[in-house]
Amino acid sequence: DIQMTQSPSSLSASVGDTVTITCRASQSISSYLNWYQQKPGKAPNLLIYAASSLQSGVPSRFSGSGSGTDFTLTISSLQPEDFATYYCQQSYSTQLTFGPGTKVDIK
Amino acid sequence: QLQLQESGPGLVKPSETLSLTCTVSGGSISSSSYYWGWIRQSPGKGLEWIGSMYYSGSTYFNPSLKSRVIISVDTSKNQFSLELTSVTAADAAVYYCARQTYEYGGLYYFDYWGQGTRVTVSS
């Protein structure tokens, strides 16, 4: 299996901050990396697919980059509705795996 | 607008079989370029992919659950189903169904999700 790790596991930030979350794969996954946002009690919501493609309807303050083993999700100008948990997910292998999540809360 | 809705018992006894159904509305489960998947989330934990299927019936599973999982489809009802046998307390979770869009070269992503259904395992 391809193992996914995320850092940090949690962070505190203020409205207006720029936040960067890192996801690392245990082997190269090319650009087969997706990012999701999950709020408490809700299903995950797709933000970014193929490492850097913004899903329709997702605000442009969300961006993704990276390839190979290292990826980042950046949230520019953090908004109150962005406080949530973020997960990466790889599809390079048919054994789909998610990262453990990064919780973004209010400082 | 595509919608997915999970249904099934919220309480399952240990050693029994968990059975859930996902009803898809606003689109056809038989559409090409889409797989349909099940994902679960144990209390306070992260997301675990269980398995996925294509409308033709082809399936693939998380190796850690493969021996206990059956995923099937009923195209006439626009539904797909999950069966997880011999459940234990470790299988207690919120279970989500989701559409899994397939793109070039093997890129898959879950772009539509059900709201999730909580399953408790207890006698």
mmCIF file of C-alpha atoms in Angstrom:
data_model
loop_
_atom_site.group_PDB
_atom_site.id
_atom_site.type_symbol
_atom_site.label_atom_id
_atom_site.label_comp_id
_atom_site.label_asym_id
_atom_site.label_seq_id
_atom_site.Cartn_x
_atom_site.Cartn_y
_atom_site.Cartn_z
ATOM 1 C CA ASP A 1 0.000 0.000 0.000
ATOM 2 C CA ILE A 2 1.008 3.591 -0.544
ATOM 3 C CA GLN A 3 1.107 5.365 2.808
ATOM 4 C CA MET A 4 0.134 9.007 3.027
ATOM 5 C CA THR A 5 1.320 11.341 5.752
ATOM 6 C CA GLN A 6 0.289 14.926 6.445
ATOM 7 C CA SER A 7 1.884 17.705 8.381
ATOM 8 C CA PRO A 8 1.109 19.339 10.590
ATOM 9 C CA SER A 9 -1.605 17.219 12.193
ATOM 10 C CA SER A 10 -3.218 20.414 13.415
ATOM 11 C CA LEU A 11 -2.636 24.120 13.252
ATOM 12 C CA SER A 12 -4.150 27.290 14.592
ATOM 13 C CA ALA A 13 -4.571 30.269 12.328
ATOM 14 C CA SER A 14 -6.408 33.550 12.108
ATOM 15 C CA VAL A 15 -8.823 34.849 9.523
ATOM 16 C CA GLY A 16 -6.806 36.346 6.700
ATOM 17 C CA ASP A 17 -3.768 34.126 7.240
ATOM 18 C CA THR A 18 -2.209 32.000 4.518
ATOM 19 C CA VAL A 19 -2.096 28.346 5.515
ATOM 20 C CA THR A 20 -0.011 25.581 3.955
ATOM 21 C CA ILE A 21 -0.604 21.891 4.551
ATOM 22 C CA THR A 22 1.817 19.247 3.359
ATOM 23 C CA CYS A 23 1.056 15.722 2.189
ATOM 24 C CA ARG A 24 3.755 13.146 1.513
ATOM 25 C CA ALA A 25 3.429 9.780 -0.213
ATOM 26 C CA SER A 26 5.573 6.766 0.626
ATOM 27 C CA GLN A 27 6.442 6.428 -3.064
ATOM 28 C CA SER A 28 6.035 8.519 -6.164
ATOM 29 C CA ILE A 29 2.393 9.005 -7.133
ATOM 30 C CA SER A 30 2.959 11.402 -10.023
ATOM 31 C CA SER A 31 0.116 13.925 -9.751
ATOM 32 C CA TYR A 32 -2.533 11.448 -8.629
ATOM 33 C CA LEU A 33 -3.326 13.392 -5.499
ATOM 34 C CA ASN A 34 -6.597 14.887 -4.320
ATOM 35 C CA TRP A 35 -7.517 17.149 -1.427
ATOM 36 C CA TYR A 36 -10.750 17.198 0.589
ATOM 37 C CA GLN A 37 -12.208 19.448 3.252
ATOM 38 C CA GLN A 38 -14.375 18.005 5.985
ATOM 39 C CA LYS A 39 -16.407 19.927 8.531
ATOM 40 C CA PRO A 40 -17.762 18.296 11.702
ATOM 41 C CA GLY A 41 -20.721 16.052 11.045
ATOM 42 C CA LYS A 42 -20.458 16.487 7.282
ATOM 43 C CA ALA A 43 -19.162 14.436 4.404
ATOM 44 C CA PRO A 44 -15.823 15.379 2.869
ATOM 45 C CA ASN A 45 -15.882 17.873 0.022
ATOM 46 C CA LEU A 46 -13.498 17.665 -2.919
ATOM 47 C CA LEU A 47 -11.304 20.760 -3.240
ATOM 48 C CA ILE A 48 -8.443 19.853 -5.539
ATOM 49 C CA TYR A 49 -7.858 16.926 -7.883
ATOM 50 C CA ALA A 50 -4.820 15.904 -9.886
ATOM 51 C CA ALA A 51 -2.654 17.795 -7.393
ATOM 52 C CA SER A 52 -3.490 21.256 -8.698
ATOM 53 C CA SER A 53 -6.855 21.313 -10.466
ATOM 54 C CA LEU A 54 -9.509 23.276 -8.632
ATOM 55 C CA GLN A 55 -12.847 21.499 -8.371
ATOM 56 C CA SER A 56 -15.761 23.431 -9.803
ATOM 57 C CA GLY A 57 -17.339 25.751 -7.259
ATOM 58 C CA VAL A 58 -14.353 25.799 -4.916
ATOM 59 C CA PRO A 59 -13.051 29.284 -4.086
ATOM 60 C CA SER A 60 -9.829 30.298 -5.788
ATOM 61 C CA ARG A 61 -8.118 30.923 -2.450
ATOM 62 C CA PHE A 62 -7.550 27.162 -2.392
ATOM 63 C CA SER A 63 -4.629 25.930 -4.453
ATOM 64 C CA GLY A 64 -2.600 22.771 -4.719
ATOM 65 C CA SER A 65 0.855 21.967 -5.969
ATOM 66 C CA GLY A 66 3.408 19.212 -6.093
ATOM 67 C CA SER A 67 4.183 15.965 -7.838
ATOM 68 C CA GLY A 68 6.028 12.775 -7.085
ATOM 69 C CA THR A 69 5.977 12.363 -3.316
ATOM 70 C CA ASP A 70 5.477 15.867 -1.936
ATOM 71 C CA PHE A 71 2.351 17.971 -2.224
ATOM 72 C CA THR A 72 0.948 21.110 -0.651
ATOM 73 C CA LEU A 73 -2.478 22.603 -0.163
ATOM 74 C CA THR A 74 -2.461 26.354 0.307
ATOM 75 C CA ILE A 75 -5.341 28.415 1.591
ATOM 76 C CA SER A 76 -4.813 32.098 0.948
ATOM 77 C CA SER A 77 -6.622 34.600 3.110
ATOM 78 C CA LEU A 78 -8.262 32.086 5.417
ATOM 79 C CA GLN A 79 -11.995 32.626 5.858
ATOM 80 C CA PRO A 80 -14.172 31.637 8.834
ATOM 81 C CA GLU A 81 -15.765 28.841 6.814
ATOM 82 C CA ASP A 82 -12.341 27.292 6.117
ATOM 83 C CA PHE A 83 -11.859 26.035 9.659
ATOM 84 C CA ALA A 84 -12.114 22.301 9.081
ATOM 85 C CA THR A 85 -10.066 19.145 8.644
ATOM 86 C CA TYR A 86 -8.234 18.585 5.381
ATOM 87 C CA TYR A 87 -7.340 15.206 3.894
ATOM 88 C CA CYS A 88 -5.184 14.198 0.978
ATOM 89 C CA GLN A 89 -5.885 11.031 -1.021
ATOM 90 C CA GLN A 90 -3.854 9.193 -3.632
ATOM 91 C CA SER A 91 -5.155 7.253 -6.617
ATOM 92 C CA TYR A 92 -1.849 6.210 -8.167
ATOM 93 C CA SER A 93 -2.499 2.793 -6.731
ATOM 94 C CA THR A 94 -5.887 1.166 -7.112
ATOM 95 C CA GLN A 95 -5.665 0.666 -3.349
ATOM 96 C CA LEU A 96 -6.883 4.145 -2.588
ATOM 97 C CA THR A 97 -5.530 5.685 0.601
ATOM 98 C CA PHE A 98 -6.141 8.880 2.508
ATOM 99 C CA GLY A 99 -3.814 10.879 4.673
ATOM 100 C CA PRO A 100 -4.560 11.139 8.402
ATOM 101 C CA GLY A 101 -5.855 14.685 8.145
ATOM 102 C CA THR A 102 -4.862 18.188 9.221
ATOM 103 C CA LYS A 103 -7.209 20.090 11.471
ATOM 104 C CA VAL A 104 -7.260 23.842 10.999
ATOM 105 C CA ASP A 105 -8.769 25.723 13.886
ATOM 106 C CA ILE A 106 -9.112 29.271 15.033
ATOM 107 C CA LYS A 107 -6.216 30.888 16.853
ATOM 108 C CA GLN B 1 -27.654 17.818 -9.214
ATOM 109 C CA LEU B 2 -26.373 14.369 -8.357
ATOM 110 C CA GLN B 3 -27.330 13.129 -4.913
ATOM 111 C CA LEU B 4 -26.374 10.010 -3.011
ATOM 112 C CA GLN B 5 -28.185 8.676 0.027
ATOM 113 C CA GLU B 6 -27.081 5.839 2.273
ATOM 114 C CA SER B 7 -29.629 3.649 4.017
ATOM 115 C CA GLY B 8 -29.529 0.643 6.285
ATOM 116 C CA PRO B 9 -29.575 -0.451 9.910
ATOM 117 C CA GLY B 10 -27.798 1.781 12.357
ATOM 118 C CA LEU B 11 -27.151 -1.079 14.748
ATOM 119 C CA VAL B 12 -25.514 -4.388 13.920
ATOM 120 C CA LYS B 13 -24.650 -7.228 16.300
ATOM 121 C CA PRO B 14 -21.087 -8.507 16.528
ATOM 122 C CA SER B 15 -20.335 -11.344 14.093
ATOM 123 C CA GLU B 16 -23.298 -10.398 11.913
ATOM 124 C CA THR B 17 -23.340 -8.733 8.494
ATOM 125 C CA LEU B 18 -23.550 -5.004 7.964
ATOM 126 C CA SER B 19 -25.671 -4.158 4.920
ATOM 127 C CA LEU B 20 -25.995 -0.685 3.455
ATOM 128 C CA THR B 21 -27.486 0.653 0.248
ATOM 129 C CA CYS B 22 -26.661 3.838 -1.615
ATOM 130 C CA THR B 23 -29.382 5.322 -3.780
ATOM 131 C CA VAL B 24 -28.219 7.623 -6.547
ATOM 132 C CA SER B 25 -30.532 10.327 -7.882
ATOM 133 C CA GLY B 26 -30.059 13.048 -10.445
ATOM 134 C CA GLY B 27 -27.857 10.858 -12.606
ATOM 135 C CA SER B 28 -27.382 7.315 -13.806
ATOM 136 C CA ILE B 29 -25.244 4.798 -11.995
ATOM 137 C CA SER B 30 -24.560 3.263 -15.411
ATOM 138 C CA SER B 31 -22.683 6.305 -16.681
ATOM 139 C CA SER B 32 -19.231 5.634 -18.053
ATOM 140 C CA SER B 33 -16.211 7.302 -16.421
ATOM 141 C CA TYR B 34 -17.614 6.771 -12.967
ATOM 142 C CA TYR B 35 -17.005 4.219 -10.320
ATOM 143 C CA TRP B 36 -18.997 4.124 -7.110
ATOM 144 C CA GLY B 37 -17.304 3.706 -3.780
ATOM 145 C CA TRP B 38 -17.717 3.161 -0.077
ATOM 146 C CA ILE B 39 -15.611 4.974 2.501
ATOM 147 C CA ARG B 40 -15.870 4.834 6.274
ATOM 148 C CA GLN B 41 -14.742 6.961 9.180
ATOM 149 C CA SER B 42 -14.422 5.569 12.678
ATOM 150 C CA PRO B 43 -15.248 7.905 15.555
ATOM 151 C CA GLY B 44 -12.620 10.595 15.785
ATOM 152 C CA LYS B 45 -10.548 8.958 13.082
ATOM 153 C CA GLY B 46 -9.643 9.546 9.469
ATOM 154 C CA LEU B 47 -11.102 8.250 6.249
ATOM 155 C CA GLU B 48 -10.732 4.635 5.144
ATOM 156 C CA TRP B 49 -11.605 3.521 1.627
ATOM 157 C CA ILE B 50 -13.514 0.234 1.665
ATOM 158 C CA GLY B 51 -14.009 -0.592 -1.975
ATOM 159 C CA SER B 52 -15.387 0.513 -5.308
ATOM 160 C CA MET B 53 -17.360 -0.860 -8.186
ATOM 161 C CA TYR B 54 -18.199 -0.094 -11.803
ATOM 162 C CA TYR B 55 -21.765 -0.419 -13.013
ATOM 163 C CA SER B 56 -20.778 -3.509 -14.993
ATOM 164 C CA GLY B 57 -20.128 -5.204 -11.682
ATOM 165 C CA SER B 58 -16.349 -5.130 -11.561
ATOM 166 C CA THR B 59 -15.082 -4.385 -8.090
ATOM 167 C CA TYR B 60 -11.902 -3.734 -6.150
ATOM 168 C CA PHE B 61 -11.344 -3.535 -2.454
ATOM 169 C CA ASN B 62 -9.119 -2.385 0.358
ATOM 170 C CA PRO B 63 -6.876 -5.409 0.994
ATOM 171 C CA SER B 64 -7.429 -5.121 4.736
ATOM 172 C CA LEU B 65 -11.174 -5.660 4.284
ATOM 173 C CA LYS B 66 -11.320 -7.636 1.062
ATOM 174 C CA SER B 67 -12.138 -10.996 2.640
ATOM 175 C CA ARG B 68 -15.239 -9.558 4.325
ATOM 176 C CA VAL B 69 -16.605 -7.121 1.723
ATOM 177 C CA ILE B 70 -19.159 -7.529 -1.027
ATOM 178 C CA ILE B 71 -20.195 -4.601 -3.197
ATOM 179 C CA SER B 72 -23.021 -5.080 -5.663
ATOM 180 C CA VAL B 73 -25.088 -2.960 -8.018
ATOM 181 C CA ASP B 74 -28.731 -2.805 -9.028
ATOM 182 C CA THR B 75 -28.835 -0.630 -12.107
ATOM 183 C CA SER B 76 -32.623 -0.925 -12.375
ATOM 184 C CA LYS B 77 -32.941 0.851 -9.025
ATOM 185 C CA ASN B 78 -29.885 3.090 -9.511
ATOM 186 C CA GLN B 79 -28.436 1.673 -6.315
ATOM 187 C CA PHE B 80 -25.289 0.008 -5.122
ATOM 188 C CA SER B 81 -24.801 -1.867 -1.907
ATOM 189 C CA LEU B 82 -22.196 -2.788 0.670
ATOM 190 C CA GLU B 83 -22.078 -5.942 2.746
ATOM 191 C CA LEU B 84 -19.449 -6.328 5.442
ATOM 192 C CA THR B 85 -19.458 -9.705 7.123
ATOM 193 C CA SER B 86 -18.399 -10.786 10.608
ATOM 194 C CA VAL B 87 -18.411 -7.295 12.036
ATOM 195 C CA THR B 88 -16.683 -6.358 15.265
ATOM 196 C CA ALA B 89 -16.582 -3.200 17.325
ATOM 197 C CA ALA B 90 -13.768 -2.009 15.072
ATOM 198 C CA ASP B 91 -16.266 -1.734 12.219
ATOM 199 C CA ALA B 92 -18.344 0.887 14.005
ATOM 200 C CA ALA B 93 -18.107 4.023 11.893
ATOM 201 C CA VAL B 94 -19.877 6.512 9.702
ATOM 202 C CA TYR B 95 -20.193 4.911 6.289
ATOM 203 C CA TYR B 96 -20.223 7.092 3.189
ATOM 204 C CA CYS B 97 -21.033 6.245 -0.384
ATOM 205 C CA ALA B 98 -19.501 8.403 -3.080
ATOM 206 C CA ARG B 99 -19.145 8.818 -6.803
ATOM 207 C CA GLN B 100 -15.623 8.134 -7.948
ATOM 208 C CA THR B 101 -14.795 9.986 -11.134
ATOM 209 C CA TYR B 102 -12.180 8.404 -13.350
ATOM 210 C CA GLU B 103 -9.915 10.432 -15.589
ATOM 211 C CA TYR B 104 -6.943 9.782 -17.798
ATOM 212 C CA GLY B 105 -4.354 7.296 -16.742
ATOM 213 C CA GLY B 106 -5.892 6.243 -13.466
ATOM 214 C CA LEU B 107 -6.761 9.463 -11.685
ATOM 215 C CA TYR B 108 -9.727 8.865 -9.406
ATOM 216 C CA TYR B 109 -11.401 11.286 -7.069
ATOM 217 C CA PHE B 110 -14.571 11.272 -4.988
ATOM 218 C CA ASP B 111 -16.588 14.255 -6.156
ATOM 219 C CA TYR B 112 -20.062 13.525 -4.811
ATOM 220 C CA TRP B 113 -20.714 12.056 -1.382
ATOM 221 C CA GLY B 114 -23.711 10.886 0.564
ATOM 222 C CA GLN B 115 -24.355 12.455 3.936
ATOM 223 C CA GLY B 116 -23.110 9.335 5.707
ATOM 224 C CA THR B 117 -24.825 6.856 7.968
ATOM 225 C CA ARG B 118 -23.603 5.922 11.418
ATOM 226 C CA VAL B 119 -23.325 2.230 12.189
ATOM 227 C CA THR B 120 -22.916 0.963 15.738
ATOM 228 C CA VAL B 121 -21.791 -2.578 16.489
ATOM 229 C CA SER B 122 -23.254 -3.863 19.713
ATOM 230 C CA SER B 123 -25.172 -6.815 21.080
#
